[in-house]
C-alpha angles and dihedrals in degrees: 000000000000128000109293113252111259102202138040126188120210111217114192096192116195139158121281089256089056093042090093107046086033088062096039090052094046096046089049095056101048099034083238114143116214114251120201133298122285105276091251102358105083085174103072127055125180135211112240117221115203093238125021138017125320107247100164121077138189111208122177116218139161098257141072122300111276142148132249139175132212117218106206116227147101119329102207089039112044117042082058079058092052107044086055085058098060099272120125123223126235137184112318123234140208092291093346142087124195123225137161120225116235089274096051104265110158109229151155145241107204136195119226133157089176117109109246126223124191110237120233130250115273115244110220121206095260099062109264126100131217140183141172096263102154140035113199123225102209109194133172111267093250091051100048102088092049092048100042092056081046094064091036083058100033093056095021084215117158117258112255114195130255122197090214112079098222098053119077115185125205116193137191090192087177104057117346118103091210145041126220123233116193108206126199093213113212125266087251096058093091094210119139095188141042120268136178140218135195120246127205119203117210130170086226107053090189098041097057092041092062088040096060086043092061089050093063098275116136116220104235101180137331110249132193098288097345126060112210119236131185122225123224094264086054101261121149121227136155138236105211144162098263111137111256093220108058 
């Protein structure tokens, strides 16, 4: 196995008329305020926690709304990996290089030499405390085996259980700021390919719901232990249990 990945970037990609509302949302949920833009890259913006690494990111690009995740590591190491896993590589970028996982998951091998430092949970003026703590991989029922050995591969993190059968989680409890959950979606669910969505964890599951309504998300349907939202720009995400802090 190689050395688990120690750091994973969470990309919400939208269109340039969503670009606006998309940062203000997100900056309002995580109490993250947008930096600049990217020195030489208009097209990215990051939300700037007070203490830590930015791990959230706002692109712009020409397509629908969706969801990706960068994987740091070596650039003339790791897309060759990869591509012996099952990924595919794309173009590659300046200290990136873009891939897409075995179901079809757009994502990123990035370059970086700056030490990393998770960020903390944000405390909210009622009492309970929430942070982005998980980014879900979504994948059609009859992918799901083969993409869920390619992340356990692809990160080498340890398996962590789930008490619900379709849900599988890989941690990196040492370094990452986020988890992966690998989700079997469910044969009416229609999908073809692989998607993500992004995951808060908060110590008061109702409060931050109502919270994040009040910020423009729309409440989809209550889950075991999450209940799923909509952002403005029509992403899905999830408020959960999980703990904040981990």
């Amino acid at each position: 196995m190689p050395t688990p990945v120690a750091w994973v970037h969470a990309f919400v990609d939208v269109p340039a008329r969503h670009v606006e509302g998309t940062r203000a949302f997100w900056s309002a949920v995580t109490g993250w305020p947008p930096g600049g833009a990217w020195p030489g890259h208009p097209e990215f913006t990051s939300l700037t926690p007070p203490t830590g690494t930015p791990y959230l990111h706002v692109q712009t690009i020409d397509g629908a709304p969706r969801v990706h995740l960068d994987l740091l590591g070596d650039l003339d190491v790791d897309p060759a990996r990869l591509e012996r896993l099952g990924a595919a590589r794309g173009h590659p970028g300046d200290g990136w290089q873009v891939m897409t996982s075995p179901a079809g998951l757009p994502f990123c091998v990035c370059a970086e030499s700056s030490p990393h430092q998770r960020p903390a949970a944000t405390a909210w003026p009622g009492g309970h405390r929430s942070r982005l703590v998980q980014l879900c991989v979504d994948v059609p029922a009859e992918r799901y085996d083969a993409e869920l050995a390619f992340w356990r591969s692809a990160t080498g993190w340890a398996d962590e259980p789930v008490e619900d059968p379709e849900f599988a989680r890989l941690v990196h409890r040492a370094e990452s700021p986020v988890q992966l959950l690998v989700q079997r979606l469910g044969d009416d669910d229609g999908a073809l390919r692989a998607r993500a969505h992004l995951d808060l964890g908060s110590d008061d599951l109702a409060a931050e719901v109502a919270r994040v309504r009040a910020l423009g998300a729309r409440e989809l349907w209550p889950g075991n232990g999450f209940v799923a939202l909509e952002d403005p720009a029509g992403l899905p995400f999830c408020v959960t249990a999980n703990d904040p802090d981990r």
